[in-house]
PDB file of C-alpha atoms in Angstrom:
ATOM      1  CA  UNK A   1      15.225  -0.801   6.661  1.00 90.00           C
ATOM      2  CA  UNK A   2      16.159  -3.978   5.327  1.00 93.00           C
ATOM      3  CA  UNK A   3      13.382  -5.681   3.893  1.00 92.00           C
ATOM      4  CA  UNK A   4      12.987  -9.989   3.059  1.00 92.00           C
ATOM      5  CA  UNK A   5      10.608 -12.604   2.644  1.00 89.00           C
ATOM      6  CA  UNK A   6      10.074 -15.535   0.843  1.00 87.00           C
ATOM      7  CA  UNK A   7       7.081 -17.981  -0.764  1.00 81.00           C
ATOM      8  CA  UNK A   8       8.069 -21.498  -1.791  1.00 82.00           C
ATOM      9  CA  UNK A   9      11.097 -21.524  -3.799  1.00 87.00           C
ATOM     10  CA  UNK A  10      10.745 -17.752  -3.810  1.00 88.00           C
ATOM     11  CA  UNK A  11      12.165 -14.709  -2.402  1.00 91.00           C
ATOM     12  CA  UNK A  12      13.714 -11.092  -2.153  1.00 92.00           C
ATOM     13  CA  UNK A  13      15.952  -8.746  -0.320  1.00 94.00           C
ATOM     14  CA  UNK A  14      16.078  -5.133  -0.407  1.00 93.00           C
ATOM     15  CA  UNK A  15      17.756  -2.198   1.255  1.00 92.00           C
ATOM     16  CA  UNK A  16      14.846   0.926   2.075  1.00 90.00           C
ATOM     17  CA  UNK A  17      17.132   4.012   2.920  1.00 88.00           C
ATOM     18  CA  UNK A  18      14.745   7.208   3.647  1.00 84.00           C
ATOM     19  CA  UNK A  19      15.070   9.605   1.298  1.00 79.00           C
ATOM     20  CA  UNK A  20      17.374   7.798  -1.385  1.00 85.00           C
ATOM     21  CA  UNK A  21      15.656   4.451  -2.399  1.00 88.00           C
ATOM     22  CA  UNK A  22      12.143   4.140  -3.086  1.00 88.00           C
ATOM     23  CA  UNK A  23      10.445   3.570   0.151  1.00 87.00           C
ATOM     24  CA  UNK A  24       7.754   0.519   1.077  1.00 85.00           C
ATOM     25  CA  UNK A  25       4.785   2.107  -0.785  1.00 82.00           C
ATOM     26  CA  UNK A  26       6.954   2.723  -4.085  1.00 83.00           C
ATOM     27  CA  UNK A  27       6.872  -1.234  -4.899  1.00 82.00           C
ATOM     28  CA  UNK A  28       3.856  -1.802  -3.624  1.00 80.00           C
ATOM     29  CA  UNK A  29       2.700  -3.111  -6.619  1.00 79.00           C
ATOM     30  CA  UNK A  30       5.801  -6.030  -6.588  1.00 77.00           C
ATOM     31  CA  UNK A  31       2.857  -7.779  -4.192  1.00 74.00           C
ATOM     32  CA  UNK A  32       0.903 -10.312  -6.595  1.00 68.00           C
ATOM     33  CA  UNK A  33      -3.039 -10.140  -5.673  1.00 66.00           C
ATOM     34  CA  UNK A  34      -4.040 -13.238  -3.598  1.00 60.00           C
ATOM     35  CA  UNK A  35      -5.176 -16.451  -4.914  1.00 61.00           C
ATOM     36  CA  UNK A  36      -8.822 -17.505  -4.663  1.00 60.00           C
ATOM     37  CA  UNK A  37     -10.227 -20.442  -5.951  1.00 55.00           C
ATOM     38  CA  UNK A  38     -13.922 -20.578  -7.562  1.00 57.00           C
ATOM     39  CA  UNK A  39     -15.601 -23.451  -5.575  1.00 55.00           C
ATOM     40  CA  UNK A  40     -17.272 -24.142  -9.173  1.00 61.00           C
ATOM     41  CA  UNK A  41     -14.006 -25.213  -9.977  1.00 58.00           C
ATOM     42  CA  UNK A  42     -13.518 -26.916  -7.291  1.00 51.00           C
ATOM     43  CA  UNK A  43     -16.089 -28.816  -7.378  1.00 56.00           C
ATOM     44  CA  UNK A  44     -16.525 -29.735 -10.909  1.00 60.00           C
ATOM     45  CA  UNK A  45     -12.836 -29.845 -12.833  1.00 61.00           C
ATOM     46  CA  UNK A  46     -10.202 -29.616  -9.591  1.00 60.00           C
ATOM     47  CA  UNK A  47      -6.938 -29.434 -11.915  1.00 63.00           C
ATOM     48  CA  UNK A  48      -3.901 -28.737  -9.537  1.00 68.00           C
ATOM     49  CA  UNK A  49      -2.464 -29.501  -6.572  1.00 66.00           C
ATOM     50  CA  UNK A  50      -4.037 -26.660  -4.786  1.00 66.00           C
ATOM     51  CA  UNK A  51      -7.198 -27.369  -6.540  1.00 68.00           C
ATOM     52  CA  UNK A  52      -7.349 -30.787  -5.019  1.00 68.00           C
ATOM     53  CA  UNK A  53      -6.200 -29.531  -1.473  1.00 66.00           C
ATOM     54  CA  UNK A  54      -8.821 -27.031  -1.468  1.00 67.00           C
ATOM     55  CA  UNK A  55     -11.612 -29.494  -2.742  1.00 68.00           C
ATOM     56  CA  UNK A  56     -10.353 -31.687   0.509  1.00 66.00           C
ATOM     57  CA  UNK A  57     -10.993 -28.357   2.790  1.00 65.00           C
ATOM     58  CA  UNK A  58     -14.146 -26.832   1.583  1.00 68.00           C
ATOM     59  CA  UNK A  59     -16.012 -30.238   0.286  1.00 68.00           C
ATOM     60  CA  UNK A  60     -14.903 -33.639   1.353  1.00 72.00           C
ATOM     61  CA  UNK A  61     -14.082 -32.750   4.848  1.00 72.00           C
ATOM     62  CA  UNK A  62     -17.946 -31.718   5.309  1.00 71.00           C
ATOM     63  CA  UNK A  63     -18.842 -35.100   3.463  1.00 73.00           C
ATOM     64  CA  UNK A  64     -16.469 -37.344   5.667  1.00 74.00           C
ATOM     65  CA  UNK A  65     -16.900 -35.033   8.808  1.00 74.00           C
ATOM     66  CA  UNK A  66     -20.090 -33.649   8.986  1.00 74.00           C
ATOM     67  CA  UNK A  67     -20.853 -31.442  11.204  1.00 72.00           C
ATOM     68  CA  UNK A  68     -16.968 -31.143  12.944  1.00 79.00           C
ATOM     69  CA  UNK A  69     -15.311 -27.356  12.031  1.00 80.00           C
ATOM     70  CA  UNK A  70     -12.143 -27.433  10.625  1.00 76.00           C
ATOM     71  CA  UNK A  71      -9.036 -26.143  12.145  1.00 76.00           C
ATOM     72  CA  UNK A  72      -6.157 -25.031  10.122  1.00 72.00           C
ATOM     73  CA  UNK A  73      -4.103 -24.773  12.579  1.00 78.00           C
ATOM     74  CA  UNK A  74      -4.766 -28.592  13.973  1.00 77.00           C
ATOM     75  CA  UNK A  75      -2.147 -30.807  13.002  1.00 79.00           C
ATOM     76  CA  UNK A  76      -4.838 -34.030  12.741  1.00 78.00           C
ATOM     77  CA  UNK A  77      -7.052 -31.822  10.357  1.00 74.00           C
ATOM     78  CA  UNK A  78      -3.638 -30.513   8.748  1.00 73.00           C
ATOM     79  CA  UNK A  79      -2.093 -34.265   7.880  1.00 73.00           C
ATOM     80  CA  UNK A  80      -5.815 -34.784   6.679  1.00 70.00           C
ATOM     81  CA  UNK A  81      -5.911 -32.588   3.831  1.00 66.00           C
ATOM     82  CA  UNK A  82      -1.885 -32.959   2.946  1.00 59.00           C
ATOM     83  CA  UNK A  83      -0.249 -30.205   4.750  1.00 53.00           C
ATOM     84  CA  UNK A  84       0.638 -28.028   2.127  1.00 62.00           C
ATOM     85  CA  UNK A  85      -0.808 -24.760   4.296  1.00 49.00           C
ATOM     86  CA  UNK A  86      -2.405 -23.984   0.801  1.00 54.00           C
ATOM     87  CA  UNK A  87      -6.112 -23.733   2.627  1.00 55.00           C
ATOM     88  CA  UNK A  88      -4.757 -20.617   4.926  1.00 53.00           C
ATOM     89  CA  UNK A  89      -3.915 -19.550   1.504  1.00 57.00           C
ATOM     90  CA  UNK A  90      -0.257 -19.715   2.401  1.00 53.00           C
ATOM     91  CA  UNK A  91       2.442 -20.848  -0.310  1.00 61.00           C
ATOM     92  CA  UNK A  92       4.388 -23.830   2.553  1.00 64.00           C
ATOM     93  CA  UNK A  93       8.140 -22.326   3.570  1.00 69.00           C
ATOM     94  CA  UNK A  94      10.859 -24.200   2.386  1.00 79.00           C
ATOM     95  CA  UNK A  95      13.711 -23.523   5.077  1.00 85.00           C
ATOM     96  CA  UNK A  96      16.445 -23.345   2.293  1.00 88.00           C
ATOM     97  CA  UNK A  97      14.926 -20.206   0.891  1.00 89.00           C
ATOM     98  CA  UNK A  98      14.505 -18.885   4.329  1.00 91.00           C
ATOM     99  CA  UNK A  99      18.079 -20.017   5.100  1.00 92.00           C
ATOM    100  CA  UNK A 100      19.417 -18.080   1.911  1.00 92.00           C
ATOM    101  CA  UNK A 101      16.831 -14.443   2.073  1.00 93.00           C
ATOM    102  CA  UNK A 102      17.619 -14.591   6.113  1.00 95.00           C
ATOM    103  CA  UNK A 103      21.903 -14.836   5.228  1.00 95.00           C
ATOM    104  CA  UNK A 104      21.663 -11.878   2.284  1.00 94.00           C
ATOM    105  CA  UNK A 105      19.289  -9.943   5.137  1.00 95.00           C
ATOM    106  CA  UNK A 106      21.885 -10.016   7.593  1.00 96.00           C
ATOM    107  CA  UNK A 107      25.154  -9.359   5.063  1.00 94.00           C
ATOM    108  CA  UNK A 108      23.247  -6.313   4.315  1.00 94.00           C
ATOM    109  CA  UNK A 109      23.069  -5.540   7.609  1.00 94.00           C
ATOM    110  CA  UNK A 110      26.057  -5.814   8.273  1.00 95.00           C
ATOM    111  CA  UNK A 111      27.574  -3.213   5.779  1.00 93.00           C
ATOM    112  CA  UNK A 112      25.386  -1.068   7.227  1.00 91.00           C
ATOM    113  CA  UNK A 113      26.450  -1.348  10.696  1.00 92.00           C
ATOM    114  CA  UNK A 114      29.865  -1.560   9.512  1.00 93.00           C
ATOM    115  CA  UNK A 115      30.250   0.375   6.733  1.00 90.00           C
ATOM    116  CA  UNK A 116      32.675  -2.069   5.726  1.00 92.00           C
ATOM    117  CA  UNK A 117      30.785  -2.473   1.767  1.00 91.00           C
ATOM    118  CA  UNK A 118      28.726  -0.687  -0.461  1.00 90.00           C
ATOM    119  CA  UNK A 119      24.891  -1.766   0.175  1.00 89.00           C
ATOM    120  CA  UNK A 120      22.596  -3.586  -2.253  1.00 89.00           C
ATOM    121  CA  UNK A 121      21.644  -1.160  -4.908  1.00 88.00           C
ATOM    122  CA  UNK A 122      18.557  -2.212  -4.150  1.00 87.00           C
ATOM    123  CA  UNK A 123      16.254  -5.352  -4.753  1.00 92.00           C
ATOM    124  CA  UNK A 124      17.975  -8.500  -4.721  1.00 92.00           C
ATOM    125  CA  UNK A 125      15.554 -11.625  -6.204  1.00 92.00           C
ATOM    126  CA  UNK A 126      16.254 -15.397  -5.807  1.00 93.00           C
ATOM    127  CA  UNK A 127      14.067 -18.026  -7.732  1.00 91.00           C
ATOM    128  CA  UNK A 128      15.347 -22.043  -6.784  1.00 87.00           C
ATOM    129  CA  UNK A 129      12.221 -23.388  -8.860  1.00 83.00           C
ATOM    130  CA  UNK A 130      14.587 -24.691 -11.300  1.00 81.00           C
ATOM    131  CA  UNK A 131      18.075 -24.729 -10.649  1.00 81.00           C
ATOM    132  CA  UNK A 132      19.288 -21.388  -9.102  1.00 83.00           C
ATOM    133  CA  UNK A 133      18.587 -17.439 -10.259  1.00 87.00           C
ATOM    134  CA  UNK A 134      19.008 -14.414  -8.848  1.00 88.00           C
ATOM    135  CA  UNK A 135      19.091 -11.092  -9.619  1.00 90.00           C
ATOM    136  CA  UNK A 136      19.540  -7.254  -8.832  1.00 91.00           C
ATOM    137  CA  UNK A 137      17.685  -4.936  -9.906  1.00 89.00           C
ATOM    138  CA  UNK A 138      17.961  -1.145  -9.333  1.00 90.00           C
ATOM    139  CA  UNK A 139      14.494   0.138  -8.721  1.00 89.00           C
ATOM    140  CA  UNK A 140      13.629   4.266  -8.668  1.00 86.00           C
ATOM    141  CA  UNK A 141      11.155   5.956  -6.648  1.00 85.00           C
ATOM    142  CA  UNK A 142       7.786   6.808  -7.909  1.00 81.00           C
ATOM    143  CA  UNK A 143       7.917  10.753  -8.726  1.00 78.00           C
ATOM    144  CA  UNK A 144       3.832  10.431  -7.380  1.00 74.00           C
ATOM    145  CA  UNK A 145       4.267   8.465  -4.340  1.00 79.00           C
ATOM    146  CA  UNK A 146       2.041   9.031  -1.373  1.00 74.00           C
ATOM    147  CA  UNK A 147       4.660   8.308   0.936  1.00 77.00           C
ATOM    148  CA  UNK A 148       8.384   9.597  -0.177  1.00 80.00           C
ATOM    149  CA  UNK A 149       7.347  11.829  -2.872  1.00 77.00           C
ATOM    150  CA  UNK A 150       7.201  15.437  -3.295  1.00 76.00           C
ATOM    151  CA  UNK A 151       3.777  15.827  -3.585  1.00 78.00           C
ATOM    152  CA  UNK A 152       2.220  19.048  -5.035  1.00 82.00           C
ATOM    153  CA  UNK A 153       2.981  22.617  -3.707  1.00 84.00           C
ATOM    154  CA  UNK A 154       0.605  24.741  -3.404  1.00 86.00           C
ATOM    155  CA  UNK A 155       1.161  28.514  -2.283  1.00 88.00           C
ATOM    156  CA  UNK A 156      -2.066  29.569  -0.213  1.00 85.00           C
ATOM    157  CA  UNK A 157      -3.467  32.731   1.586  1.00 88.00           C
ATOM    158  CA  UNK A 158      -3.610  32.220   5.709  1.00 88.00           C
ATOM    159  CA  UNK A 159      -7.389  33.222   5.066  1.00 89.00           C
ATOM    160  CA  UNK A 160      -8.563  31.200   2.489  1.00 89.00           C
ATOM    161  CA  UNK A 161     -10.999  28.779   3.414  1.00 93.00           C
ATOM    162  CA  UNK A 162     -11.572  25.032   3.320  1.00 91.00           C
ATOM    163  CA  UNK A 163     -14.519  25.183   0.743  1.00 92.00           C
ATOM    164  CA  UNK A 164     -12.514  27.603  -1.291  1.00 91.00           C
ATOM    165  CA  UNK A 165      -9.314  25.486  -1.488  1.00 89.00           C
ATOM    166  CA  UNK A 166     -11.382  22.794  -2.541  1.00 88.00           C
ATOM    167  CA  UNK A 167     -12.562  24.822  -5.169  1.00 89.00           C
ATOM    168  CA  UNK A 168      -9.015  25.428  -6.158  1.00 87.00           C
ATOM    169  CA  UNK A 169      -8.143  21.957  -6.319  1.00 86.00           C
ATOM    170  CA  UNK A 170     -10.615  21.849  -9.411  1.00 85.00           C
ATOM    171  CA  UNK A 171      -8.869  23.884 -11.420  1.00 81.00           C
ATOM    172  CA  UNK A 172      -5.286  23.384 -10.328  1.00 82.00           C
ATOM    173  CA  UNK A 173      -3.757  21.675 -13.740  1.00 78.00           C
ATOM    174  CA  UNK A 174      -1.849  19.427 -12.026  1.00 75.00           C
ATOM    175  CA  UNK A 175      -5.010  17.703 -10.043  1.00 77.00           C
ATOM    176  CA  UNK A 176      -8.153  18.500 -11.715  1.00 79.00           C
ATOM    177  CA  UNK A 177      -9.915  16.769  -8.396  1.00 81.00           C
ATOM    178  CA  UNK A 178     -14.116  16.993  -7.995  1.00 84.00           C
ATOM    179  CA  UNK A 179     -15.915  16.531  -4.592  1.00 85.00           C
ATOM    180  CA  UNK A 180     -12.272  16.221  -2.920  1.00 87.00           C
ATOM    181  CA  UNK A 181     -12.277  15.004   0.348  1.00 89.00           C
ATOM    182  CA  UNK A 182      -9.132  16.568   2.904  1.00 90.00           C
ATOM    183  CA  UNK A 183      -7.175  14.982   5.788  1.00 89.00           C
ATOM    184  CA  UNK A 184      -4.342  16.259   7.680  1.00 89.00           C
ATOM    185  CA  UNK A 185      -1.985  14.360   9.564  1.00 87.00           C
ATOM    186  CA  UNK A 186      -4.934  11.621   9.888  1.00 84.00           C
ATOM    187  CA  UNK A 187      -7.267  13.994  10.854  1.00 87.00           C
ATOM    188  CA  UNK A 188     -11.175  14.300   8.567  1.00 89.00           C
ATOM    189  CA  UNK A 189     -10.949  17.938   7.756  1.00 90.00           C
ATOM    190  CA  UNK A 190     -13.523  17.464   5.381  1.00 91.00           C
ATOM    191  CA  UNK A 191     -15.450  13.988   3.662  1.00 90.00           C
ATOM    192  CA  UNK A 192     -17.914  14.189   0.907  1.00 86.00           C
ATOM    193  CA  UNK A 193     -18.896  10.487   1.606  1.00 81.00           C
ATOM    194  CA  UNK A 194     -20.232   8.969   3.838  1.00 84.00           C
ATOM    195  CA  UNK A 195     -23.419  11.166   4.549  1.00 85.00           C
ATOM    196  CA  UNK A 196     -22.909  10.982   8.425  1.00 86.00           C
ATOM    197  CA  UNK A 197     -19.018  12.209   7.836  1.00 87.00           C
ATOM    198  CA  UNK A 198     -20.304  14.893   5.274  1.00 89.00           C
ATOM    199  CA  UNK A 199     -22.809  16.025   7.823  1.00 90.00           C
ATOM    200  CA  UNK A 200     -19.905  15.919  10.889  1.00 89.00           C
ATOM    201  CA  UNK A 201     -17.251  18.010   8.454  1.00 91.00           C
ATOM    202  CA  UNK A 202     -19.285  20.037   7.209  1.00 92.00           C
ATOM    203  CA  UNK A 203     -19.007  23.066   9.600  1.00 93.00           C
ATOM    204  CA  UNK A 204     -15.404  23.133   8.250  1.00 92.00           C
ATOM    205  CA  UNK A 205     -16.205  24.591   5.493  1.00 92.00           C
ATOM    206  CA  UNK A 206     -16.223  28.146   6.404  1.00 92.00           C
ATOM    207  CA  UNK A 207     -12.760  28.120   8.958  1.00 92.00           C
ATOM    208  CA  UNK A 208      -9.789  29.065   7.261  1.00 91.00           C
ATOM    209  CA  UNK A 209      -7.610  26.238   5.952  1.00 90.00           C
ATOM    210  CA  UNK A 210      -4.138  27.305   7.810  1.00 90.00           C
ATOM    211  CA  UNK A 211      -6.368  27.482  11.277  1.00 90.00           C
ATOM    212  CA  UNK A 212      -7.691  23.959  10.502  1.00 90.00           C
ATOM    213  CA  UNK A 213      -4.061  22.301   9.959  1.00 89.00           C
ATOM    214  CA  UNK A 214      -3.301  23.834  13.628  1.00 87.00           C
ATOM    215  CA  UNK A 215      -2.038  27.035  12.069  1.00 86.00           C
ATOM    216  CA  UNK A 216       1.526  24.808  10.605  1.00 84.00           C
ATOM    217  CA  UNK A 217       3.111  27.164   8.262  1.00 86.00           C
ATOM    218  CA  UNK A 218       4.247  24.357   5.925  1.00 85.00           C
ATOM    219  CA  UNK A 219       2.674  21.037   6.135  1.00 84.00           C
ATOM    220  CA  UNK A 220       1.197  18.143   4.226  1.00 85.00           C
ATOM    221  CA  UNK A 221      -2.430  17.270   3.273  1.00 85.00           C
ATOM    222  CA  UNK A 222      -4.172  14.739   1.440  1.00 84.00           C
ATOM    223  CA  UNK A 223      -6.729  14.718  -1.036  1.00 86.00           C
ATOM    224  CA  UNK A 224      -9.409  12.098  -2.436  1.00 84.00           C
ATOM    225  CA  UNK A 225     -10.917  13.150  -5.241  1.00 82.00           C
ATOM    226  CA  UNK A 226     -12.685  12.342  -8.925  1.00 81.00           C
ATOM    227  CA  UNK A 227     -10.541  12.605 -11.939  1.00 77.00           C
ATOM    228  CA  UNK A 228     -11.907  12.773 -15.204  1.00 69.00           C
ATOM    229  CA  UNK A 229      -9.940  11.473 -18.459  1.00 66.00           C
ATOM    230  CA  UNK A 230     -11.225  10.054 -21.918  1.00 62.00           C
ATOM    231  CA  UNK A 231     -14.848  10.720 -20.466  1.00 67.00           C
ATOM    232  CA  UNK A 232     -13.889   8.112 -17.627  1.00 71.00           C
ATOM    233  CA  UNK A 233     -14.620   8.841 -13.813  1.00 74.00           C
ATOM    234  CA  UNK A 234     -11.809   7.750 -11.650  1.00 75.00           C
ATOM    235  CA  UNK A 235     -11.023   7.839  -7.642  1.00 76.00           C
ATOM    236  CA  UNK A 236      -7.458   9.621  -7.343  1.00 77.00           C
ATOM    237  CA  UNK A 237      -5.577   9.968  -3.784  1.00 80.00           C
ATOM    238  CA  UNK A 238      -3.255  12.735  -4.351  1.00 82.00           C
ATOM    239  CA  UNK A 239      -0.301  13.854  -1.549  1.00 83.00           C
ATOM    240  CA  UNK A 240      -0.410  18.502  -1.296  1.00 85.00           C
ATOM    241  CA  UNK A 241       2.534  19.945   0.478  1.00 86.00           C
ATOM    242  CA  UNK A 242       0.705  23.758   1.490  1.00 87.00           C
ATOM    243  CA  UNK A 243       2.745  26.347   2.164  1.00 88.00           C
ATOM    244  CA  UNK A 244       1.045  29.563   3.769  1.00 89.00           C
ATOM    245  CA  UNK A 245       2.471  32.809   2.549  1.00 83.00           C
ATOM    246  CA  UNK A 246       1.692  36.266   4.389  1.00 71.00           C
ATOM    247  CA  UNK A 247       2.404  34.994   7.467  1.00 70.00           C
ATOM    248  CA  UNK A 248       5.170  36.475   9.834  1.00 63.00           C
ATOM    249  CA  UNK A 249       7.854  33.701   9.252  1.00 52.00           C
ATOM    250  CA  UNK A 250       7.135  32.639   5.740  1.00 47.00           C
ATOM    251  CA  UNK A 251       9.351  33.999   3.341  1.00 44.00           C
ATOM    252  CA  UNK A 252      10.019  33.651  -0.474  1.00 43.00           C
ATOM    253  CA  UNK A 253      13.211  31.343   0.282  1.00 39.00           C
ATOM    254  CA  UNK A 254      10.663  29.264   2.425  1.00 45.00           C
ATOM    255  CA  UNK A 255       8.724  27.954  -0.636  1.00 43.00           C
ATOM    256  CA  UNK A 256      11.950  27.903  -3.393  1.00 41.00           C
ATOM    257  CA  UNK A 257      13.116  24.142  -4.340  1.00 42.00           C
ATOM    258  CA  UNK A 258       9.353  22.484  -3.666  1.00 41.00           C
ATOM    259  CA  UNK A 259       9.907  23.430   0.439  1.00 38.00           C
TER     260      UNK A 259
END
């Protein structure tokens, strides 16, 4: 996949190829949290452009219009509060940073079409705030991601049951999960919260775990579950790639290399 976008003077190009480059969920955390504005600041010390555009939405439109809704997406109510687009809580485009992320886009695909180049290796940046930068930088895949990573094997029975691999997951040094909570390919194979899920899981507990994941000899769950560390309590989503052994078809050479 190749990946761009922009925001204001901002913006980024990237080449995702499965297996090799981190995937979408590795640099997840590149996205910066959305921007809310207290109305108490608003209201009482507006100090920046956005500040005074959002005072305009959420205040002084009521006082001048009282009573009328406003439309973001009305041109009239648009021109009215400077149409910056900061009120959607969108950052305006500026069509020379869309011109610039849209032309490295399509080199890249190109070369891959082609072949004709070696691709972006793999997250190109490009800052026009002041003057011109931009920058490649090589990022690696998270070992732990949900998505692209290995996950955790785990060599299991054909007979042992949900509760009892839950149990497992307790004491498995690499997870150390509480009141874990299962899924499979989307599917609620068990869900300690909340109580109406608990109650509608519940008779899983007793089925075997390998006749529960449609009897798959090597497959991938996921677990939620409570981590403890320095006597602190925290949620942990961990990806388990099971691999049922005394099965016919499941052999030693199955399971070597993290299957």
């Amino acid at each position: 996949m190749v990946d761009g976008g922009t925001e204001g003077f901002k913006g980024h190009a990237r080449v995702i190829v499965p297996g090799v480059t981190p995937c979408f969920e590795c640099t997840i955390w590149l996205f910066p949290p959305q921007v809310k504005f207290p109305l108490c600041t608003l209201a009482e010390t507006p100090r920046t452009a956005a500040h005074c555009i959002e005072y305009a939405h959420l205040i002084k439109w009521d006082e001048v219009h009282s009573g009328k809704t406003f439309d973001p997406d009305n041109p009239e109510h648009m021109q009215w509060v400077y149409s910056e687009g900061v009120v959607k809580n969108i950052i305006p485009a500026i069509a020379s940073t869309n011109a610039i992320i849209s032309a490295a886009c399509a080199l890249e695909t190109l070369k891959i079409a082609s072949a004709c180049s070696k691709t972006l290796s793999n997250y190109l940046t490009y800052n026009g705030v002041e003057g011109l930068h931009t920058k490649v930088t090589e990022f690696v895949k998270d070992k732990d991601c949900l998505v692209c990573g290995p996950g955790v094997v785990m060599d299991m029975d054909s007979l042992v049951t949900l509760r009892e691999f839950i149990s497992l997951l307790e004491d498995h040094p690499k997870l150390l999960l509480s009141r874990a909570s299962v899924t499979h390919r989307g599917k609620n194979l068990y869900m300690q919260a909340p109580p109406v899920l608990e109650e509608m899981t519940r008779s899983n507990l007793d089925l075997p775990l390998f006749d529960l994941m449609d009897k798959v000899l090597k497959d991938v769950v996921h677990v939620t579950g409570t981590t403890s560390k320095s006597d602190k309590k925290t949620s942990s989503l961990r990806k388990l790639r099971i691999v049922f052994k005394g099965v016919d078809g499941v052999t030693d050479m199955d399971t070597a290399g993290g299957a």
